[in-house]
mmCIF file of C-alpha atoms in Angstrom:
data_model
loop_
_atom_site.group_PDB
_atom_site.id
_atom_site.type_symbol
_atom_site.label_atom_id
_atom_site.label_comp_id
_atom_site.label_asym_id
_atom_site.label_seq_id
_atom_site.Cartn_x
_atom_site.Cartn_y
_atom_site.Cartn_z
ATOM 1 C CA UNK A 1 -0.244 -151.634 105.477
ATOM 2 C CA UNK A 2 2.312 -151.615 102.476
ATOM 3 C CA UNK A 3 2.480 -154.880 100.978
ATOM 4 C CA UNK A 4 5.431 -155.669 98.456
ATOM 5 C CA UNK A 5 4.235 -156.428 95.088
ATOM 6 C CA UNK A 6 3.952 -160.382 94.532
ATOM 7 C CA UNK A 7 6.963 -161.757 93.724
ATOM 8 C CA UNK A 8 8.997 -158.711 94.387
ATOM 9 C CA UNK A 9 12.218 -159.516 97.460
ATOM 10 C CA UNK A 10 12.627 -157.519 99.304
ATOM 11 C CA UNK A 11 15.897 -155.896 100.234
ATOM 12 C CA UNK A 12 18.006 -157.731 103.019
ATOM 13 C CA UNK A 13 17.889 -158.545 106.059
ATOM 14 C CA UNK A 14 14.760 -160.309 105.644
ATOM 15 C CA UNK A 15 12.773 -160.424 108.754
ATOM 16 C CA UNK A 16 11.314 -163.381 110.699
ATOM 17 C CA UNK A 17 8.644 -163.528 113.030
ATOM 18 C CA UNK A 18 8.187 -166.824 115.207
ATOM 19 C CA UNK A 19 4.638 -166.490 116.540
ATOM 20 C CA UNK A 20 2.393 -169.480 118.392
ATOM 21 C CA UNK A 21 0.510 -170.192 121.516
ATOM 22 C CA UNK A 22 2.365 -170.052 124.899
ATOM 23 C CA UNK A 23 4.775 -173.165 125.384
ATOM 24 C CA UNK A 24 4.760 -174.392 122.225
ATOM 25 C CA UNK A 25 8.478 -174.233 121.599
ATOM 26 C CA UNK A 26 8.798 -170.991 119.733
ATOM 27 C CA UNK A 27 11.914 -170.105 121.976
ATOM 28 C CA UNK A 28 13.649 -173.822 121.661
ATOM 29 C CA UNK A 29 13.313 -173.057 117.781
ATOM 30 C CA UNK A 30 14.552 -169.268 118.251
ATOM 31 C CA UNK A 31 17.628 -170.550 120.002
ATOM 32 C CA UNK A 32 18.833 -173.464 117.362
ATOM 33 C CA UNK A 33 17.920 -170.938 114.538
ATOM 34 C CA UNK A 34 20.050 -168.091 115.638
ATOM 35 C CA UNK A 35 22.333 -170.129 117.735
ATOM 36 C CA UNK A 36 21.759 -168.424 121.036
ATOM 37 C CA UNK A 37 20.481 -169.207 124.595
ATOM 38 C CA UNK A 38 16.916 -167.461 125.642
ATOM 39 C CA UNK A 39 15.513 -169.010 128.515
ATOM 40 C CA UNK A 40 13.441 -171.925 128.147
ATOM 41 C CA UNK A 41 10.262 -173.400 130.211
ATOM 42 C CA UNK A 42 8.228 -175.902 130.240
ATOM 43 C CA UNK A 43 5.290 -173.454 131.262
ATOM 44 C CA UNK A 44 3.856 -170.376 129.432
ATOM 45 C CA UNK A 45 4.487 -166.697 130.059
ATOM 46 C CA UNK A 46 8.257 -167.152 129.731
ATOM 47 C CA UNK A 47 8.780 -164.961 126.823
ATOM 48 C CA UNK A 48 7.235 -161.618 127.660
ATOM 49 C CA UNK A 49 8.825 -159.379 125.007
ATOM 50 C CA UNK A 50 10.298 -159.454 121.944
ATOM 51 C CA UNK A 51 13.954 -160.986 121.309
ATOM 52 C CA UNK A 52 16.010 -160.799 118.226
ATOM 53 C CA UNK A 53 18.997 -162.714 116.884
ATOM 54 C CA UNK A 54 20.093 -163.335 113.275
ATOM 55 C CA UNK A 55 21.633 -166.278 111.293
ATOM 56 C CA UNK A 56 23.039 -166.156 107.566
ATOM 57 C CA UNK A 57 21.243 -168.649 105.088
ATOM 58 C CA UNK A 58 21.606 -169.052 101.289
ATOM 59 C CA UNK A 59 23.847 -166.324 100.901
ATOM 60 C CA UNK A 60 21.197 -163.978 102.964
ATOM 61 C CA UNK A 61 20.781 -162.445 106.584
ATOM 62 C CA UNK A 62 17.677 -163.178 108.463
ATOM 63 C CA UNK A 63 16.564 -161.478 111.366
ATOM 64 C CA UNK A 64 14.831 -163.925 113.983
ATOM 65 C CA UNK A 65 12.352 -162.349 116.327
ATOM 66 C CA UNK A 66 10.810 -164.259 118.784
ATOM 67 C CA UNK A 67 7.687 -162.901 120.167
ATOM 68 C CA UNK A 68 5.546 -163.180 123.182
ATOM 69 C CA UNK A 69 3.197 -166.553 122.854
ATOM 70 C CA UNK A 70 -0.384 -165.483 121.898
ATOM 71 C CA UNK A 71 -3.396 -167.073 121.681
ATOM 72 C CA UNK A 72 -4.738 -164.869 118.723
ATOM 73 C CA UNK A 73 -4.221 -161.600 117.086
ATOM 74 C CA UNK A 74 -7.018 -160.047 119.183
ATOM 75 C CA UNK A 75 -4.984 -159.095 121.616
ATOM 76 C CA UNK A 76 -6.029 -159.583 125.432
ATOM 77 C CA UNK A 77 -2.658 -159.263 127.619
ATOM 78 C CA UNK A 78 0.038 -157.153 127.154
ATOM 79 C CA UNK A 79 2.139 -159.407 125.928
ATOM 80 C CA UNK A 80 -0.491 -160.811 123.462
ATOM 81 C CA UNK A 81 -0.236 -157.169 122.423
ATOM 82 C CA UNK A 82 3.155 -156.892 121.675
ATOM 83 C CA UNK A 83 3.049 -159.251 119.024
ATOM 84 C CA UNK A 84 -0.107 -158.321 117.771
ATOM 85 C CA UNK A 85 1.603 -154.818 117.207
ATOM 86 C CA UNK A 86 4.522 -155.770 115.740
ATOM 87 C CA UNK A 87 3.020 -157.872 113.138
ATOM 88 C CA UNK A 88 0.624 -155.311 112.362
ATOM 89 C CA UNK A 89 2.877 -152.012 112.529
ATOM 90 C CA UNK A 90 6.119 -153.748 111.230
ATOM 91 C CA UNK A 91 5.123 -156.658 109.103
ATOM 92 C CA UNK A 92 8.037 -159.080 109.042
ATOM 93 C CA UNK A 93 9.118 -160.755 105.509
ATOM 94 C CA UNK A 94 8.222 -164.239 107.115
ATOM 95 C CA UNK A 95 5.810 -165.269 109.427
ATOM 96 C CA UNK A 96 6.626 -168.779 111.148
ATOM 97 C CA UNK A 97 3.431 -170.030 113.068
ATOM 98 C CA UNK A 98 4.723 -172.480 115.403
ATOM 99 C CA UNK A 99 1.925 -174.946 116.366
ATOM 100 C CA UNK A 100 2.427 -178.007 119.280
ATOM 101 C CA UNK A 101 1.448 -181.079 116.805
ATOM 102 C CA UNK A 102 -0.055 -182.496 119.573
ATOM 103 C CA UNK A 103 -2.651 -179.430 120.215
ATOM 104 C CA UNK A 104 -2.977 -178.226 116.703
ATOM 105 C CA UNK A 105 -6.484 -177.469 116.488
ATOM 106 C CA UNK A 106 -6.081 -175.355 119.250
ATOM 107 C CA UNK A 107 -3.909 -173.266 116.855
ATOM 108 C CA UNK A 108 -6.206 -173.199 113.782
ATOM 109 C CA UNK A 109 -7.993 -169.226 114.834
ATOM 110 C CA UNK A 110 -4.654 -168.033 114.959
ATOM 111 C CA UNK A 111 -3.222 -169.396 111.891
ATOM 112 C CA UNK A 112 -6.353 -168.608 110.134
ATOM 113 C CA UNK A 113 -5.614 -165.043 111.244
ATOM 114 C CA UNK A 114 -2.036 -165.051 110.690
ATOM 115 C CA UNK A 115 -3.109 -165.549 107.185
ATOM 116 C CA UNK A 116 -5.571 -162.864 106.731
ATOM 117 C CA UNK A 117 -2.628 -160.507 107.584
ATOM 118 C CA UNK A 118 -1.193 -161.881 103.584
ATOM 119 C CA UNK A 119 2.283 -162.089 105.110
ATOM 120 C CA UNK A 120 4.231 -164.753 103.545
ATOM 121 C CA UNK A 121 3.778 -168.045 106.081
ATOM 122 C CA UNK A 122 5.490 -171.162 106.963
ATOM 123 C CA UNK A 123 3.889 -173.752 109.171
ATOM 124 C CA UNK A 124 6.072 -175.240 111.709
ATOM 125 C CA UNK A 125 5.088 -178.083 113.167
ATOM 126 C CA UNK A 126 6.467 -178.927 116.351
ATOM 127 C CA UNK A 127 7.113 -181.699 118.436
ATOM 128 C CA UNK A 128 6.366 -183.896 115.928
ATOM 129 C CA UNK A 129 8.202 -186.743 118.081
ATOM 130 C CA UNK A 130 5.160 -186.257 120.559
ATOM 131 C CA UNK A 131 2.808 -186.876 118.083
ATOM 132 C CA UNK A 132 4.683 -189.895 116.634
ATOM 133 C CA UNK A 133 4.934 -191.545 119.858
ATOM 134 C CA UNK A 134 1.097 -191.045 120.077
ATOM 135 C CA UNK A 135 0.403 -192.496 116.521
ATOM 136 C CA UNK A 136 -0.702 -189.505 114.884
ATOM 137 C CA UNK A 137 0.314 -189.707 111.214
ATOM 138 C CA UNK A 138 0.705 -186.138 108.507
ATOM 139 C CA UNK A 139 0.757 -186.023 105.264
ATOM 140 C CA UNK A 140 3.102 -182.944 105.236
ATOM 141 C CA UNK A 141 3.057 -182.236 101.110
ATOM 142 C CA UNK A 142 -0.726 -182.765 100.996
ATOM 143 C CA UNK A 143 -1.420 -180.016 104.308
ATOM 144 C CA UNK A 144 1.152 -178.112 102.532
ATOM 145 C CA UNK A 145 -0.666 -178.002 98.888
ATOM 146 C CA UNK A 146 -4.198 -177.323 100.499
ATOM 147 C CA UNK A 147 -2.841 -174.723 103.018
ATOM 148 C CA UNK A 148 -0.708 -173.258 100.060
ATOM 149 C CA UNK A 149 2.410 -172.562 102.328
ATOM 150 C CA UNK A 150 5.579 -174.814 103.269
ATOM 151 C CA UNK A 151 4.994 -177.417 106.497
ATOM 152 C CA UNK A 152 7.896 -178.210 108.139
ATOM 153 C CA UNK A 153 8.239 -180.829 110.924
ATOM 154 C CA UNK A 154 10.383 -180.287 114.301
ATOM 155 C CA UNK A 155 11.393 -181.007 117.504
ATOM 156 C CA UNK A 156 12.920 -177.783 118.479
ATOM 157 C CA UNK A 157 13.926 -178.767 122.053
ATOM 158 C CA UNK A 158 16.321 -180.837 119.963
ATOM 159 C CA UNK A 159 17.348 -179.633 117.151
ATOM 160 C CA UNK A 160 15.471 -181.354 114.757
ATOM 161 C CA UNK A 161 13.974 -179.922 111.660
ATOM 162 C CA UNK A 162 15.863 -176.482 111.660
ATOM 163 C CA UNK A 163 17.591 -177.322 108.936
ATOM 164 C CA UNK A 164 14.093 -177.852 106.802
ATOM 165 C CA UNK A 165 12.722 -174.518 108.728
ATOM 166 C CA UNK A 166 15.527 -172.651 107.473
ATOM 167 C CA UNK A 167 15.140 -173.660 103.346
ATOM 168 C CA UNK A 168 11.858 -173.509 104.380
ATOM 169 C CA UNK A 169 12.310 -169.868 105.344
ATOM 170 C CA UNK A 170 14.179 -168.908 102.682
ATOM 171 C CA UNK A 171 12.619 -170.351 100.136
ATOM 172 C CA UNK A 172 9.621 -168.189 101.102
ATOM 173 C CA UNK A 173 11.629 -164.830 101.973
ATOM 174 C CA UNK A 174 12.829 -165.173 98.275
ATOM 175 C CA UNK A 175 9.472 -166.177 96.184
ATOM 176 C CA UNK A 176 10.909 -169.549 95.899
ATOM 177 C CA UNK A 177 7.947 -171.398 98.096
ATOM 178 C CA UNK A 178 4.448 -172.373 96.943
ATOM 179 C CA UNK A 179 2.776 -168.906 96.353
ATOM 180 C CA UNK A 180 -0.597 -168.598 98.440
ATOM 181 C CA UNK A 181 -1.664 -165.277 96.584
#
């Protein structure tokens, strides 16, 4: 695989993978990022291929793909192979590992794997409101600093945190975020 050189940008669009378990809100956070209207479930399975949008940020285009939910890179199902594949064959710029706050350790193999791929990250946390509710409390700069990527909270049914995603996005599509090589 042909890795950029640290620090080098590369040359626009810069692409965006959203990747996560089933039904943890990858499509509600596809939608308010690239302001369109995939279908939405509260059950897995419901994204089965790959869909693409784009929104302008910071002066740049980014290229939003929103990829079948997986529960690692080993890939099992077909659609657990799709995005297996496409991280693999056409490594994206950003990779945004959308976790459900409330089930995160049931996420930790596949961001652990997600890293080994040395594809610039950002951790979204999602449905933060959940865990809230339940009492859970995260100290978002210090998981940041000892994960050595950006953490960004959301609630991506409603909107909340895209705004964050997005700097965080770009800050990491353009060598601006904490680097983690």
């Amino acid at each position: 695989m042909n890795m950029p050189e640290k620090g080098v940008v590369p040359s626009e669009p810069f692409r965006v993978a959203l990747i996560g378990q089933p039904n943890c809100g990858k499509t509600s956070l596809f939608n308010h990022l690239t302001q369109t209207l995939g279908h939405v479930a509260n059950y897995p399975g419901v994204t089965v291929e790959k869909r693409e949008g784009s929104y302008q940020f910071g002066g740049h285009t980014y290229i939003v793909m929103d990829l079948p939910g997986t529960y690692s890179l080993s890939s099992f199902s077909p659609e657990e192979r799709i995005t297996e594949e496409e991280l693999i064959d056409r490594p994206p710029d950003v990779l945004v590992v959308v976790v459900d706050t409330m089930t995160a350790s049931r996420s930790l193999m596949l961001l652990g794997q997600a890293l080994l791929l040395r594809i610039k990250t950002v951790l979204c946390l999602n449905m933060i409101d959940e865990a809230e509710r339940a009492g859970l409390k995260i100290d978002f700069e210090q998981m940041s600093r000892l994960l050595g990527l950006p953490v960004v909270a959301t609630v991506g049914h409603r909107g909340q945190g895209i705004q964050k995603l997005r700097e965080a996005i770009h800050q990491t599509a353009t060598g601006q975020a904490l680097p983690r090589f």
